[in-house]
Coordinates of N, CA, C and O in Angstrom, one line a residue:
X1 N -14.9 9.9 -22.2 CA -14.5 11.2 -21.5 C -13.1 11.2 -21.1 O -12.4 12.2 -21.4
X2 N -12.6 10.2 -20.5 CA -11.2 10.1 -20.0 C -10.2 10.2 -21.2 O -9.2 10.9 -21.1
X3 N -10.5 9.5 -22.3 CA -9.6 9.6 -23.5 C -9.5 11.0 -24.0 O -8.5 11.4 -24.4
X4 N -10.6 11.7 -24.0 CA -10.6 13.1 -24.5 C -9.8 14.0 -23.6 O -9.0 14.8 -24.1
X5 N -10.0 13.8 -22.3 CA -9.2 14.5 -21.3 C -7.7 14.3 -21.5 O -6.9 15.2 -21.6
X6 N -7.3 13.0 -21.7 CA -5.9 12.7 -21.9 C -5.4 13.3 -23.1 O -4.3 13.9 -23.2
X7 N -6.1 13.3 -24.2 CA -5.7 13.9 -25.5 C -5.5 15.4 -25.3 O -4.5 15.9 -25.8
X8 N -6.4 16.0 -24.6 CA -6.3 17.5 -24.4 C -5.1 17.8 -23.6 O -4.4 18.8 -23.9
X9 N -4.9 17.1 -22.5 CA -3.7 17.4 -21.6 C -2.4 17.1 -22.4 O -1.5 17.9 -22.3
X10 N -2.4 16.0 -23.1 CA -1.2 15.7 -23.9 C -0.9 16.8 -25.0 O 0.2 17.2 -25.1
X11 N -2.0 17.3 -25.6 CA -1.8 18.4 -26.5 C -1.3 19.7 -25.8 O -0.4 20.4 -26.4
X12 N -1.8 20.0 -24.7 CA -1.4 21.2 -24.0 C 0.0 21.1 -23.5 O 0.8 22.1 -23.7
X13 N 0.4 19.9 -23.1 CA 1.8 19.7 -22.6 C 2.8 19.3 -23.7 O 4.0 19.2 -23.4
X14 N 2.2 19.1 -24.8 CA 3.1 18.7 -26.0 C 3.9 17.4 -25.6 O 5.1 17.3 -25.8
X15 N 3.1 16.4 -25.0 CA 3.7 15.1 -24.6 C 2.9 14.0 -25.2 O 1.7 14.2 -25.4
X16 N 3.5 12.9 -25.5 CA 2.8 11.7 -26.0 C 1.8 11.2 -24.9 O 2.1 11.2 -23.7
X17 N 0.6 10.8 -25.3 CA -0.4 10.3 -24.3 C 0.2 9.1 -23.5 O 0.0 9.0 -22.4
X18 N 0.9 8.3 -24.2 CA 1.5 7.1 -23.6 C 2.4 7.5 -22.4 O 2.4 6.9 -21.4
X19 N 3.2 8.5 -22.6 CA 4.1 9.0 -21.5 C 3.3 9.5 -20.3 O 3.7 9.2 -19.2
X20 N 2.2 10.2 -20.6 CA 1.4 10.7 -19.5 C 0.7 9.6 -18.8 O 0.7 9.5 -17.5
X21 N 0.2 8.6 -19.5 CA -0.4 7.4 -18.9 C 0.6 6.7 -18.0 O 0.3 6.3 -16.9
X22 N 1.8 6.4 -18.5 CA 2.8 5.7 -17.8 C 3.2 6.4 -16.6 O 3.3 5.8 -15.5
X23 N 3.5 7.7 -16.7 CA 3.9 8.5 -15.5 C 2.8 8.6 -14.5 O 3.1 8.5 -13.3
X24 N 1.6 8.7 -14.9 CA 0.4 8.7 -14.0 C 0.3 7.4 -13.2 O 0.0 7.5 -12.0
X25 N 0.4 6.3 -13.9 CA 0.3 5.0 -13.3 C 1.4 4.9 -12.2 O 1.2 4.4 -11.1
X26 N 2.6 5.2 -12.6 CA 3.8 5.1 -11.7 C 3.5 6.0 -10.4 O 3.7 5.5 -9.3
X27 N 3.1 7.2 -10.6 CA 2.8 8.1 -9.5 C 1.7 7.6 -8.7 O 1.8 7.6 -7.4
X28 N 0.6 7.0 -9.3 CA -0.5 6.4 -8.5 C 0.0 5.3 -7.6 O -0.3 5.2 -6.4
X29 N 0.8 4.4 -8.2 CA 1.4 3.3 -7.4 C 2.3 3.7 -6.3 O 2.2 3.2 -5.2
X30 N 3.1 4.7 -6.6 CA 4.0 5.2 -5.5 C 3.2 5.8 -4.4 O 3.6 5.7 -3.2
X31 N 2.2 6.6 -4.7 CA 1.4 7.2 -3.7 C 0.6 6.2 -2.9 O 0.5 6.3 -1.7
X32 N 0.1 5.2 -3.6 CA -0.6 4.1 -2.9 C 0.4 3.3 -1.9 O 0.0 3.1 -0.8
X33 N 1.6 3.1 -2.4 CA 2.6 2.4 -1.5 C 2.9 3.3 -0.3 O 3.0 2.8 0.8
X34 N 3.1 4.5 -0.5 CA 3.4 5.4 0.6 C 2.3 5.4 1.6 O 2.5 5.4 2.8
X35 N 1.0 5.5 1.2 CA -0.1 5.5 2.1 C -0.2 4.2 2.9 O -0.4 4.2 4.1
X36 N 0.0 3.1 2.2 CA 0.0 1.8 2.9 C 1.2 1.6 3.9 O 1.0 1.1 5.0
X37 N 2.3 2.1 3.5 CA 3.5 2.1 4.5 C 3.2 2.9 5.7 O 3.6 2.5 6.8
X38 N 2.6 4.1 5.5 CA 2.3 4.9 6.7 C 1.3 4.2 7.6 O 1.4 4.2 8.8
X39 N 0.2 3.6 7.0 CA -0.8 2.9 7.8 C -0.1 1.7 8.5 O -0.4 1.5 9.7
X40 N 0.8 1.0 7.8 CA 1.5 -0.1 8.4 C 2.3 0.4 9.6 O 2.3 -0.2 10.7
X41 N 3.0 1.5 9.4 CA 3.9 2.0 10.5 C 3.0 2.4 11.7 O 3.4 2.2 12.9
X42 N 1.9 3.1 11.4 CA 1.0 3.5 12.5 C 0.5 2.3 13.3 O 0.5 2.3 14.6
X43 N 0.2 1.2 12.6 CA -0.3 0.0 13.3 C 0.8 -0.7 14.1 O 0.6 -1.2 15.2
X44 N 1.9 -0.8 13.5 CA 3.0 -1.5 14.2 C 3.5 -0.7 15.4 O 3.8 -1.3 16.4
X45 N 3.5 0.6 15.3 CA 3.9 1.4 16.5 C 2.8 1.3 17.6 O 3.2 1.3 18.8
X46 N 1.6 1.2 17.2 CA 0.5 1.1 18.2 C 0.7 -0.1 19.1 O 0.4 0.0 20.3
X47 N 1.1 -1.2 18.5 CA 1.3 -2.4 19.3 C 2.7 -2.8 19.6 O 2.9 -3.9 20.2
X48 N 3.6 -2.0 19.2 CA 5.0 -2.3 19.5 C 5.6 -3.5 18.8 O 6.4 -4.2 19.4
X49 N 5.1 -3.7 17.6 CA 5.6 -4.8 16.8 C 6.3 -4.3 15.5 O 6.1 -3.1 15.1
X50 N 7.0 -5.2 14.9 CA 7.7 -4.8 13.6 C 6.9 -5.2 12.4 O 7.0 -4.5 11.3
X51 N 6.1 -6.2 12.5 CA 5.3 -6.7 11.4 C 4.1 -7.5 11.8 O 4.0 -7.8 13.0
X52 N 3.4 -8.0 10.9 CA 2.2 -8.8 11.2 C 2.6 -10.2 11.8 O 1.9 -10.7 12.7
X53 N 3.7 -10.7 11.4 CA 4.2 -12.0 12.0 C 4.5 -11.8 13.5 O 4.2 -12.7 14.3
X54 N 5.2 -10.7 13.8 CA 5.5 -10.4 15.2 C 4.2 -10.2 16.0 O 4.1 -10.7 17.2
X55 N 3.2 -9.6 15.4 CA 2.0 -9.4 16.1 C 1.3 -10.7 16.4 O 0.8 -11.0 17.5
X56 N 1.4 -11.6 15.4 CA 0.8 -13.0 15.6 C 1.5 -13.7 16.7 O 0.9 -14.4 17.6
X57 N 2.9 -13.5 16.8 CA 3.6 -14.2 17.9 C 3.2 -13.6 19.2 O 3.2 -14.3 20.2
X58 N 2.9 -12.3 19.3 CA 2.5 -11.7 20.5 C 1.1 -12.3 21.0 O 0.9 -12.5 22.2
X59 N 0.3 -12.7 20.0 CA -1.0 -13.4 20.4 C -0.6 -14.8 21.0 O -1.2 -15.1 22.0
X60 N 0.3 -15.5 20.3 CA 0.7 -16.8 20.8 C 1.3 -16.7 22.2 O 1.0 -17.6 23.1
X61 N 2.1 -15.7 22.4 CA 2.8 -15.6 23.7 C 1.9 -14.8 24.7 O 2.3 -14.6 25.8
X62 N 0.7 -14.5 24.3 CA -0.3 -13.8 25.2 C 0.2 -12.5 25.7 O -0.1 -12.0 26.8
X63 N 1.0 -11.8 24.8 CA 1.5 -10.5 25.1 C 0.5 -9.4 24.6 O 0.6 -8.2 24.9
X64 N -0.5 -9.9 23.9 CA -1.4 -9.0 23.2 C -2.8 -9.7 23.2 O -2.9 -10.9 22.9
X65 N -3.8 -8.9 23.6 CA -5.2 -9.5 23.6 C -5.8 -9.4 22.2 O -5.9 -8.3 21.6
X66 N -6.3 -10.5 21.7 CA -6.9 -10.5 20.4 C -8.2 -9.7 20.4 O -8.6 -9.1 19.4
X67 N -8.9 -9.8 21.5 CA -10.2 -9.1 21.7 C -10.1 -7.6 21.4 O -11.0 -7.0 20.7
X68 N -9.0 -7.0 21.8 CA -8.8 -5.6 21.6 C -8.1 -5.2 20.3 O -8.1 -4.0 20.0
X69 N -7.5 -6.1 19.6 CA -6.7 -5.7 18.5 C -6.9 -6.5 17.2 O -6.2 -6.3 16.2
X70 N -7.9 -7.4 17.2 CA -8.0 -8.3 16.0 C -8.3 -7.6 14.7 O -7.8 -7.9 13.7
X71 N -9.1 -6.5 14.8 CA -9.4 -5.7 13.6 C -8.1 -5.1 13.0 O -7.9 -5.1 11.8
X72 N -7.3 -4.6 13.9 CA -6.0 -4.0 13.5 C -5.1 -5.1 12.9 O -4.3 -4.8 11.9
X73 N -5.1 -6.3 13.5 CA -4.3 -7.4 13.0 C -4.7 -7.7 11.5 O -3.8 -7.8 10.7
X74 N -6.0 -7.8 11.3 CA -6.4 -8.1 9.9 C -6.1 -6.9 8.9 O -5.8 -7.2 7.8
X75 N -6.2 -5.7 9.4 CA -5.9 -4.6 8.6 C -4.4 -4.6 8.3 O -4.0 -4.4 7.1
X76 N -3.6 -4.9 9.3 CA -2.1 -5.0 9.1 C -1.8 -6.1 8.1 O -1.0 -5.9 7.2
X77 N -2.5 -7.2 8.2 CA -2.2 -8.3 7.4 C -2.6 -8.0 5.9 O -1.9 -8.3 5.0
X78 N -3.8 -7.3 5.8 CA -4.3 -6.9 4.5 C -3.3 -5.9 3.8 O -2.9 -6.0 2.7
X79 N -2.9 -4.9 4.6 CA -1.9 -3.9 4.1 C -0.6 -4.6 3.7 O 0.0 -4.2 2.7
X80 N -0.2 -5.5 4.5 CA 1.1 -6.2 4.1 C 1.0 -6.9 2.8 O 1.9 -6.8 1.9
X81 N -0.1 -7.6 2.5 CA -0.3 -8.2 1.2 C -0.4 -7.2 0.1 O 0.1 -7.3 -1.0
X82 N -1.1 -6.1 0.4 CA -1.3 -5.0 -0.6 C 0.0 -4.4 -0.9 O 0.3 -4.0 -2.1
X83 N 0.9 -4.1 0.1 CA 2.2 -3.6 -0.1 C 3.0 -4.5 -1.1 O 3.6 -4.0 -2.0
X84 N 2.9 -5.8 -0.8 CA 3.6 -6.7 -1.7 C 3.1 -6.6 -3.1 O 4.0 -6.6 -4.1
X85 N 1.8 -6.5 -3.3 CA 1.3 -6.4 -4.7 C 1.7 -5.1 -5.4 O 2.1 -5.1 -6.6
X86 N 1.7 -4.0 -4.7 CA 2.1 -2.7 -5.3 C 3.6 -2.7 -5.6 O 4.0 -2.3 -6.7
X87 N 4.4 -3.2 -4.7 CA 5.8 -3.3 -5.0 C 6.1 -4.2 -6.2 O 7.0 -3.9 -7.0
X88 N 5.4 -5.3 -6.3 CA 5.5 -6.2 -7.4 C 5.2 -5.5 -8.7 O 5.9 -5.6 -9.7
X89 N 4.1 -4.7 -8.7 CA 3.7 -4.0 -9.9 C 4.8 -2.9 -10.3 O 5.1 -2.8 -11.5
X90 N 5.3 -2.2 -9.3 CA 6.3 -1.2 -9.5 C 7.6 -1.8 -10.1 O 8.2 -1.3 -11.0
X91 N 8.0 -3.0 -9.5 CA 9.2 -3.6 -10.0 C 9.0 -4.2 -11.4 O 10.0 -4.1 -12.2
X92 N 7.9 -4.7 -11.7 CA 7.6 -5.3 -13.0 C 7.5 -4.3 -14.1 O 8.1 -4.4 -15.2
X93 N 6.8 -3.2 -13.9 CA 6.5 -2.2 -14.9 C 7.4 -1.0 -14.9 O 7.5 -0.2 -15.9
X94 N 8.1 -0.7 -13.8 CA 8.9 0.4 -13.6 C 10.2 0.1 -12.9 O 10.5 0.5 -11.8
X95 N 11.0 -0.8 -13.6 CA 12.3 -1.3 -12.9 C 13.3 -0.2 -12.7 O 13.3 0.8 -13.3

């Protein structure tokens, strides 16, 4: 089904399918990165930290209670890793 849709869109736009696929993938990755960066910013602002490492230091220094924030810590950590993966894909395939 998707291949037929791609062929039809390519024909309507008079563009090669490969160009549409490539641009679609780039747009998807950029949108994913933007979403992750927004989520990261919201979480770091919520706790007054710059990144997951600083949040971990706040735990060590007892400036932040793990009981109230551990789920956000793991989400921030996961987002951080995912941001790295998306950036790596963008740099590798769309330099």
